[in-house]
mmCIF file of C-alpha atoms in Angstrom:
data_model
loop_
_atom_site.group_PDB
_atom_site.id
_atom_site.type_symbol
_atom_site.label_atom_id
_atom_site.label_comp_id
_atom_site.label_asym_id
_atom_site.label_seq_id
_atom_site.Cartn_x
_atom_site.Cartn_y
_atom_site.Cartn_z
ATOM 1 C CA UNK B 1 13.009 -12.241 -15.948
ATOM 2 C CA UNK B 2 11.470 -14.832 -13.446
ATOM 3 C CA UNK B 3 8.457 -16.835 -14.201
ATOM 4 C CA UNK B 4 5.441 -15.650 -12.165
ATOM 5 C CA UNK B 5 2.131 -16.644 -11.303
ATOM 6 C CA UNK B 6 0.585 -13.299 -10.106
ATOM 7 C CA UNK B 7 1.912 -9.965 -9.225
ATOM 8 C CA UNK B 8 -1.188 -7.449 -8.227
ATOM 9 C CA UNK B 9 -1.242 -4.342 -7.556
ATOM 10 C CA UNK B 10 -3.117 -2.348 -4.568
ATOM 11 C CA UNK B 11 -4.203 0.847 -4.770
ATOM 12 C CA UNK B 12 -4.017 3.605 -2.250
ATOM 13 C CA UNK B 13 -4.965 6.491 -3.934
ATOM 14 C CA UNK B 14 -7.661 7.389 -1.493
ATOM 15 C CA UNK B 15 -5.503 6.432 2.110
ATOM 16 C CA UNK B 16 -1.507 7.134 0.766
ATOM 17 C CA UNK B 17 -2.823 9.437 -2.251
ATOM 18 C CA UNK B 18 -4.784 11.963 -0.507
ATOM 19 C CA UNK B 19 -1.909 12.658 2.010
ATOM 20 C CA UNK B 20 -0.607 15.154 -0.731
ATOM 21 C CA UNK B 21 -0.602 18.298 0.978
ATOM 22 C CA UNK B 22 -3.909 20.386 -0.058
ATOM 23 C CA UNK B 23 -5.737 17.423 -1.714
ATOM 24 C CA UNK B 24 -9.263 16.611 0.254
ATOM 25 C CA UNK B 25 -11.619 14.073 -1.655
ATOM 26 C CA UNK B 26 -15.299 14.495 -1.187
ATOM 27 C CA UNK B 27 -17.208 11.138 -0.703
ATOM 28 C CA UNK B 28 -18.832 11.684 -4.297
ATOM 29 C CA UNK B 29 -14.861 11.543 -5.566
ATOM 30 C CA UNK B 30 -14.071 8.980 -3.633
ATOM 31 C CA UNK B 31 -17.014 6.833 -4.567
ATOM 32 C CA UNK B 32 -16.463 7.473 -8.380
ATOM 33 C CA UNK B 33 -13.070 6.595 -7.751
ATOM 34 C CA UNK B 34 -13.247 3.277 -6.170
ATOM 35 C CA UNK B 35 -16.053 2.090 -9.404
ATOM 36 C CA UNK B 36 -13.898 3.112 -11.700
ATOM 37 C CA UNK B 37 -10.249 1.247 -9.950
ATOM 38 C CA UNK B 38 -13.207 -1.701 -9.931
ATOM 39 C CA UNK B 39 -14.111 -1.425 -13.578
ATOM 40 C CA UNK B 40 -10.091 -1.234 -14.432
ATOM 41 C CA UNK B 41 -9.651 -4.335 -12.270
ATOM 42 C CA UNK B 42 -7.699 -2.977 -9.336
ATOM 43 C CA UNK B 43 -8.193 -6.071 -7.259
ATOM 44 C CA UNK B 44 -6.962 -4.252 -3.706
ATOM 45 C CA UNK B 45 -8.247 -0.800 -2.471
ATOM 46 C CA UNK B 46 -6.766 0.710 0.365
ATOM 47 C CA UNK B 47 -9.901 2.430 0.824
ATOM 48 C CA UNK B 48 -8.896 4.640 3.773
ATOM 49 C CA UNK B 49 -8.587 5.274 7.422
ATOM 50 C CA UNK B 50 -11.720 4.693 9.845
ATOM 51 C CA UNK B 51 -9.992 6.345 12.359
ATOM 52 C CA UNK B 52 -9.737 9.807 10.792
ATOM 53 C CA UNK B 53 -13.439 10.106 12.274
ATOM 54 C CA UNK B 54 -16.819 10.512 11.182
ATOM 55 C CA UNK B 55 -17.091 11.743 8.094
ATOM 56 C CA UNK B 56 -14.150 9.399 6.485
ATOM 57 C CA UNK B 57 -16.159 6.588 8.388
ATOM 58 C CA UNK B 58 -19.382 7.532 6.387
ATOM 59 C CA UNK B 59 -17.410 7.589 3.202
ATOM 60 C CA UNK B 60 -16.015 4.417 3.333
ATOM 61 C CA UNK B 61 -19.345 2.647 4.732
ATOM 62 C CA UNK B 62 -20.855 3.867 1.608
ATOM 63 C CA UNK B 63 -18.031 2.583 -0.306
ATOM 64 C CA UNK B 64 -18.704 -1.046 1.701
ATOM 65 C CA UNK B 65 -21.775 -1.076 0.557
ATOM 66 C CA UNK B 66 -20.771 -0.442 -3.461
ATOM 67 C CA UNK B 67 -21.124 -4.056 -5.689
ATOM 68 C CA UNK B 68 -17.202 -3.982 -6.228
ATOM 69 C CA UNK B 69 -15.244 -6.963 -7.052
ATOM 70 C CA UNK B 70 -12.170 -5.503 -5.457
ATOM 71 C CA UNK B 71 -11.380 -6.450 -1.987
ATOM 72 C CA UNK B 72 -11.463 -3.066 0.086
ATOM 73 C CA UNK B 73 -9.084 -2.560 2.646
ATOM 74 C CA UNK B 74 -8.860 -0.412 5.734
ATOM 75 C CA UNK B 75 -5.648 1.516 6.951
ATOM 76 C CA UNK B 76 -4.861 1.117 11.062
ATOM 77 C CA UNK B 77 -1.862 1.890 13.210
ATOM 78 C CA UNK B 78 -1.295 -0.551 15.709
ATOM 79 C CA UNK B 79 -3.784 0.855 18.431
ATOM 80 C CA UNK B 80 -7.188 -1.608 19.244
ATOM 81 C CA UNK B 81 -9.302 1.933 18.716
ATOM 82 C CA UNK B 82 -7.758 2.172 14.958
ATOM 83 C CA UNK B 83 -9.019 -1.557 15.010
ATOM 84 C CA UNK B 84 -12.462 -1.117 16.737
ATOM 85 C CA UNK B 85 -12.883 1.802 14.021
ATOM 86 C CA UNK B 86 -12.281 -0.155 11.275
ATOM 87 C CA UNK B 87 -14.897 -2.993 12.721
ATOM 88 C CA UNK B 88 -17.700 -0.792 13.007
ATOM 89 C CA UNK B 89 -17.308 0.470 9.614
ATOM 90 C CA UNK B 90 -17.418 -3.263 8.540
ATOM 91 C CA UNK B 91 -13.860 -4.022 7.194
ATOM 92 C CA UNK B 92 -13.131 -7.673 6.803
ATOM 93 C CA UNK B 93 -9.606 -6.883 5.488
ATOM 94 C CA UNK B 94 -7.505 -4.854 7.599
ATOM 95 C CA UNK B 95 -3.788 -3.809 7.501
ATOM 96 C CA UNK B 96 -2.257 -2.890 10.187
ATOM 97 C CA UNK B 97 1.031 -0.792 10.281
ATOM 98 C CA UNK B 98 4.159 -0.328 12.929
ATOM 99 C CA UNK B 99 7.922 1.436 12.520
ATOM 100 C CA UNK B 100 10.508 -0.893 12.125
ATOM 101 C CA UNK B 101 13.826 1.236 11.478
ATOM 102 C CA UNK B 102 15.152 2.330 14.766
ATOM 103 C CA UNK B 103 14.989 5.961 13.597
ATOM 104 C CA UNK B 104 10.979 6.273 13.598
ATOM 105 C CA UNK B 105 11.024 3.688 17.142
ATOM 106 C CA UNK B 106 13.236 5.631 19.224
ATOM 107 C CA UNK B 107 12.576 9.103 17.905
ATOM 108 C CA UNK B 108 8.543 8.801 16.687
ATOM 109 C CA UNK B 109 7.640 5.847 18.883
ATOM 110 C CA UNK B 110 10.016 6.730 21.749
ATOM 111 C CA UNK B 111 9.967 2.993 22.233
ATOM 112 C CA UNK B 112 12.540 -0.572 21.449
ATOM 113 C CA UNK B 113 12.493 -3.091 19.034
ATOM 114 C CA UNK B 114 11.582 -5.620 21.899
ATOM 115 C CA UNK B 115 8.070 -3.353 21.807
ATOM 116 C CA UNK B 116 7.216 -3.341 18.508
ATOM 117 C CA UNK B 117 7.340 -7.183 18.378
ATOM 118 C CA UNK B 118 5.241 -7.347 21.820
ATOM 119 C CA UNK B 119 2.769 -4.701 20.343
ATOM 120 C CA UNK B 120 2.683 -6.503 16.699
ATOM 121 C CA UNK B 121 2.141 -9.867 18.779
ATOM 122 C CA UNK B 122 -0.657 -8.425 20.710
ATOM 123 C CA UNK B 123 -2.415 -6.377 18.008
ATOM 124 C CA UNK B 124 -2.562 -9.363 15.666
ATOM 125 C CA UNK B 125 -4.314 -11.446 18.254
ATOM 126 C CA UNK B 126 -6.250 -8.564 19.032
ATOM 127 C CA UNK B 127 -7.810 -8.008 15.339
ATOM 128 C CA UNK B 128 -7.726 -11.941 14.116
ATOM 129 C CA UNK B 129 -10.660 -11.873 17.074
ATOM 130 C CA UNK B 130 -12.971 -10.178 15.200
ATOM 131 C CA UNK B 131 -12.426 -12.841 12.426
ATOM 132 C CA UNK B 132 -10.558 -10.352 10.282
ATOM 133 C CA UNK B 133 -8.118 -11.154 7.193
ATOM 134 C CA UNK B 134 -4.969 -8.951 8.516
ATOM 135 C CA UNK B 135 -2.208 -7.569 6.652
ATOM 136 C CA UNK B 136 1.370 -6.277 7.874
ATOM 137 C CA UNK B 137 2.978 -3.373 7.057
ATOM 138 C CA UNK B 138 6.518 -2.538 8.031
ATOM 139 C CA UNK B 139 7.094 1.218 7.899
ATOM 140 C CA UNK B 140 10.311 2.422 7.208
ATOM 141 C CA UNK B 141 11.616 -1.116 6.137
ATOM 142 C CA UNK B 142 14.100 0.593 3.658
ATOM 143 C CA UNK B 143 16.228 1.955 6.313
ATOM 144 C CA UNK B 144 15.716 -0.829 9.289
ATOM 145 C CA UNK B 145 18.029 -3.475 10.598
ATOM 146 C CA UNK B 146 17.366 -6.423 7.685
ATOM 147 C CA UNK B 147 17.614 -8.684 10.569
ATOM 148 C CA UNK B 148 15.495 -6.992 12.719
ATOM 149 C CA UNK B 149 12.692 -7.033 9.548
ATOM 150 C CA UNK B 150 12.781 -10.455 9.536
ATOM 151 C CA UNK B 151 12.089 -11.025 13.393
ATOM 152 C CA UNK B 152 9.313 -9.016 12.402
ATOM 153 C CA UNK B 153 7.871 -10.605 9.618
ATOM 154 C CA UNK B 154 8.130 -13.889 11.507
ATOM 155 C CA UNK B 155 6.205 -12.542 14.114
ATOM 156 C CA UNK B 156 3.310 -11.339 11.957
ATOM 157 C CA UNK B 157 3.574 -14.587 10.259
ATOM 158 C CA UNK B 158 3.843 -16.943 13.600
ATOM 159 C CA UNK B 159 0.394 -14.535 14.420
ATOM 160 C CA UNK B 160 -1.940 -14.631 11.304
ATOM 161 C CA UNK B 161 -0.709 -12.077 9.248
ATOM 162 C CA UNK B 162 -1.685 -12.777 5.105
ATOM 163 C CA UNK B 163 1.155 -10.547 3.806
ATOM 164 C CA UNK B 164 3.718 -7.821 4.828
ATOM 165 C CA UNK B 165 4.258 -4.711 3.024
ATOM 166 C CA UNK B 166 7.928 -3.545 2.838
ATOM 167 C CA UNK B 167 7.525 0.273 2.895
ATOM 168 C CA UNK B 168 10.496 2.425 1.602
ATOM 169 C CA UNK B 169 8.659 4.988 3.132
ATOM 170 C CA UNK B 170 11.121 7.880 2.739
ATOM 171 C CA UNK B 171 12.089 6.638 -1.257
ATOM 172 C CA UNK B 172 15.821 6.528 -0.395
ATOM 173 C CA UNK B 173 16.396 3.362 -2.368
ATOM 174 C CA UNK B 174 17.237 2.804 -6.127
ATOM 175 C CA UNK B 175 16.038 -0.448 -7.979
ATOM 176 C CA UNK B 176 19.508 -1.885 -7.654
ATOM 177 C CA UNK B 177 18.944 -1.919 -3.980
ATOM 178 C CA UNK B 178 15.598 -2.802 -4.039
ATOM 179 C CA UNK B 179 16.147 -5.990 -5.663
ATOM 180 C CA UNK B 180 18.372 -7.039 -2.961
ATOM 181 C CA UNK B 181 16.360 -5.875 -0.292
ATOM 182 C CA UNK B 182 13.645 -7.640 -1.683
ATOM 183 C CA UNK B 183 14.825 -10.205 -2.698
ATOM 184 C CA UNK B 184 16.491 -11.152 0.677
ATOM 185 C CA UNK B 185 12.901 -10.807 2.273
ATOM 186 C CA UNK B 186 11.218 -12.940 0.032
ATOM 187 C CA UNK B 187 13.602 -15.738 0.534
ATOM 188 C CA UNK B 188 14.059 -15.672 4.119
ATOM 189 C CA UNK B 189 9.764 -14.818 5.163
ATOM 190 C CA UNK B 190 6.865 -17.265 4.581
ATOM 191 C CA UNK B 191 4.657 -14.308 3.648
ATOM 192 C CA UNK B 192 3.989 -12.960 0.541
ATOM 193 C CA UNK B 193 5.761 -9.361 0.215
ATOM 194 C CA UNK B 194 3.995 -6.407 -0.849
ATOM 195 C CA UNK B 195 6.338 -3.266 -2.116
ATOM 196 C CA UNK B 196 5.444 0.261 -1.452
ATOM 197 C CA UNK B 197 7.500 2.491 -3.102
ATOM 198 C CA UNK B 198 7.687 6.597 -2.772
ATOM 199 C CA UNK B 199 8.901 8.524 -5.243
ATOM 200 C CA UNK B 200 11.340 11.057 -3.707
ATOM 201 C CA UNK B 201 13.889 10.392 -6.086
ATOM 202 C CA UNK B 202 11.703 9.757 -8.967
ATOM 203 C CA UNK B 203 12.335 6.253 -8.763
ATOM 204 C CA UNK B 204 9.132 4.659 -7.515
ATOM 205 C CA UNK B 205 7.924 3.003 -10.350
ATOM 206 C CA UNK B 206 11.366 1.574 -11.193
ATOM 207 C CA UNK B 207 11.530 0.610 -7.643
ATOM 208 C CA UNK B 208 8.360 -1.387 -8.267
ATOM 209 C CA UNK B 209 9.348 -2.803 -11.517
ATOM 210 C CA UNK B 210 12.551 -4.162 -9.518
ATOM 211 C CA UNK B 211 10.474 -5.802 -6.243
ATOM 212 C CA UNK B 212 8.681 -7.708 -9.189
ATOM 213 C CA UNK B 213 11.931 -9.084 -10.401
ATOM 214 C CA UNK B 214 13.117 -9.706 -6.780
ATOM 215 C CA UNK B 215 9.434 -11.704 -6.481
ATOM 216 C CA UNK B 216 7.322 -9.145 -4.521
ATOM 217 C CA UNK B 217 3.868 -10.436 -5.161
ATOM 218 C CA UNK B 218 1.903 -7.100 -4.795
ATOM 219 C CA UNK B 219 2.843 -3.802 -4.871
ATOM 220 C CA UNK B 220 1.097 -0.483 -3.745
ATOM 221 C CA UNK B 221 0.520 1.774 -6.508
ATOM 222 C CA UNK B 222 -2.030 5.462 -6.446
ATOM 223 C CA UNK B 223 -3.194 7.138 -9.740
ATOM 224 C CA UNK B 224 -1.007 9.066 -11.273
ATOM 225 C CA UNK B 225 1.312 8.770 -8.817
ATOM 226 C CA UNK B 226 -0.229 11.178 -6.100
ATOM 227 C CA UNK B 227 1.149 11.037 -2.618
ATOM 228 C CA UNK B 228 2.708 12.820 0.562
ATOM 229 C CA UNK B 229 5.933 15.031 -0.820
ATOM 230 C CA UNK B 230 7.099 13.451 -3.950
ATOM 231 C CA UNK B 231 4.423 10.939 -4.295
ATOM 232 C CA UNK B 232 4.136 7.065 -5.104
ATOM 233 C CA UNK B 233 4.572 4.957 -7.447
ATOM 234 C CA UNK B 234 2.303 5.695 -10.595
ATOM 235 C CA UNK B 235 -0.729 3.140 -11.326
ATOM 236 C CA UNK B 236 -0.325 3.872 -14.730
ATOM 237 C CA UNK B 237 3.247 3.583 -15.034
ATOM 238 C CA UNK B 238 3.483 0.308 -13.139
ATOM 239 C CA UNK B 239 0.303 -1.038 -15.235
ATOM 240 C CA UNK B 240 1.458 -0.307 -18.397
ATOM 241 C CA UNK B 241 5.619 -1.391 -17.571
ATOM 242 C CA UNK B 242 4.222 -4.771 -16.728
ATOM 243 C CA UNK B 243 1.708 -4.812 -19.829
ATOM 244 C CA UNK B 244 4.139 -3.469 -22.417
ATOM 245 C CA UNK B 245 7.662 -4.065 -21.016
ATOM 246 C CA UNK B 246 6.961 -7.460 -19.581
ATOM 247 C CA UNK B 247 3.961 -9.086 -21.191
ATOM 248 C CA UNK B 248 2.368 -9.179 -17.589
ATOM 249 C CA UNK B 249 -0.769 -7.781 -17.712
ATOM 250 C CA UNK B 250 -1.520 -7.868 -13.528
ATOM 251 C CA UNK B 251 -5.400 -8.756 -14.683
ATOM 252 C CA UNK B 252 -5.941 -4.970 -15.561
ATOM 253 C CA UNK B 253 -8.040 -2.829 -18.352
ATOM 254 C CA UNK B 254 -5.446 -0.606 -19.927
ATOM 255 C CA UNK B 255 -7.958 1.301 -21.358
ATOM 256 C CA UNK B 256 -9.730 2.605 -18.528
ATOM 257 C CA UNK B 257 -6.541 4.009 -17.466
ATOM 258 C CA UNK B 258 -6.449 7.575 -19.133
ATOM 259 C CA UNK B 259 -10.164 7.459 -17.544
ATOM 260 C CA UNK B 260 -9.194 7.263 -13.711
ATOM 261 C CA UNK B 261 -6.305 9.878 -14.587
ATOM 262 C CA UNK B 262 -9.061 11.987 -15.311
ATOM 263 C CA UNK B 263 -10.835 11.606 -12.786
ATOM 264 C CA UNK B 264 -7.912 12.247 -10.367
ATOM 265 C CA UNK B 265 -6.402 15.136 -11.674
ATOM 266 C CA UNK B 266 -10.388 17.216 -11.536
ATOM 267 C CA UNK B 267 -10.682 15.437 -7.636
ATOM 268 C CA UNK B 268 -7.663 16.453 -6.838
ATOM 269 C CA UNK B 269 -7.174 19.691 -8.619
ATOM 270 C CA UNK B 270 -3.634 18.844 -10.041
ATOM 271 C CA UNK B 271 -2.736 18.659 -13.710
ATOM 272 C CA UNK B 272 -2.228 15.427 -15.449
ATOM 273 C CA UNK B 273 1.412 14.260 -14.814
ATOM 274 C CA UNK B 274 1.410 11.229 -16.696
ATOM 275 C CA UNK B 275 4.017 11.321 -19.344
ATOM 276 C CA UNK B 276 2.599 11.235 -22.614
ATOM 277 C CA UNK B 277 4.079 8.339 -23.827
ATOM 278 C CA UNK B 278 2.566 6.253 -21.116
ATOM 279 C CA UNK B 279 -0.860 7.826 -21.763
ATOM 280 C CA UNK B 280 -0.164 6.923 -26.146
ATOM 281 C CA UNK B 281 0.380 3.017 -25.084
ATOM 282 C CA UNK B 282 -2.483 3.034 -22.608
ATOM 283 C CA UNK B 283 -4.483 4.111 -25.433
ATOM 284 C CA UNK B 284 -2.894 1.132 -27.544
#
């Protein structure tokens, strides 16, 4: 295993998580959530998306306003009234996300690759205005051109992006392949890599545990794992891989685990699905 400074994780159990089909979180949930992913020492929290309107902007204005060391993060597509959303609710730290397999640009974008860069380009400027930190995500990386990726992280790194996320957004890769993919990324960008992992195969937390090895410096994790269709990779299953597998401890309180798994499964009305082994060394 390589030597490593840091690899942290983010979580997005409140933007990625609550995409599981029937799962709403009340502002009370969400706001018990976030203290407790502070006090475990979660150090990034997607914390949601401004742009779902009103209410969501409430919540996470509220959550702004919580003394949390973690950094809180807001979730935009590539459009300057996602941005202006996110502003008002007073995110500093924004990430930003566009298609980059030609699949989701020509048949959910109904646009080229030449327009993605343009509209990356522009939205960068466009957000780095407002004296935002920005970070890049690159949906659908696991199935685009790797060349094509790689005009595209130079362009969000040429433009002020802090980091790109490398989204296998439909969980069609193993860890095998993940390494590579990774690993060819990280060698050939000048931006950190973040790895976001589903679990559609049940191979998300593997997946994670392999972008470490391939030097991913973040990765996006939710608790227990919850997520649109299969799910993500699992908080505590990353957390306690790097802590008992590895020796890594990613600067987090095992022991608050079980806590926010808790806390989760009541929220979101779903039983506990972390394995019981994983709970026992949590607990250890």
């Amino acid at each position: 295993m390589q030597s490593k400074v840091s690899f942290e994780l983010v979580d997005t159990t409140m933007r990625d998580g609550e995409q599981t089909a029937g799962v709403v979180f009340s502002q009370e949930e969400k706001l018990q959530m976030a203290v407790k992913l502070d006090e475990a020492g979660i150090p990034w929290i997607e914390a949601g998306i401004p742009a779902m309107g009103r209410r969501e902007q409430e919540t996470l204005k509220e959550m702004l306003s919580l003394p949390l060391r973690a950094t809180l993060i807001a979730w935009n597509r590539a459009d300057e009234a996602d941005i202006r959303a996110s502003i008002a609710c007073g995110f500093s730290h924004i990430h930003l996300s566009l298609p980059v397999s030609d699949l989701h640009i020509q048949f959910k974008l109904k646009k080229s690759r030449e327009w993605v860069l343009e509209r990356l380009q522009h939205i960068l400027q466009f957000t780095r205005s407002f004296g935002c930190t920005v970070f890049v995500g690159a949906e659908d990386a696991s199935r685009a051109d790797p060349e094509f990726l790689l005009q595209y992280a130079d362009v969000a790194s040429r433009f002020g992006a802090e980091r790109l996320r490398y989204a296998d957004t439909v969980g069609c890769l193993d860890p095998f392949e993940t390494f590579s993919r990774v690993n060819h990324l990280v060698s050939r960008s000048s931006l950190p890599v973040e790895f976001h992992g589903h679990n559609d195969f049940g191979l998300a937390a593997a997946n994670t545990l392999s972008a470490f090895h391939a030097g991913a410096a973040l990765a996006s994790v939710t608790i227990s794992g919850i997520g649109e269709r299969a799910g993500n990779a699992s908080l505590e299953e990353v957390a306690t891989s790097m802590s008992h597998l590895y020796r890594f401890s990613c600067g987090l309180q095992l022991p608050v685990l079980p806590e926010l798994t808790h806390l989760l499964s009541r929220a979101s009305g779903r039983p506990i699905q972390t394995y019981r082994s994983v709970m026992t060394a949590m607990n250890g």
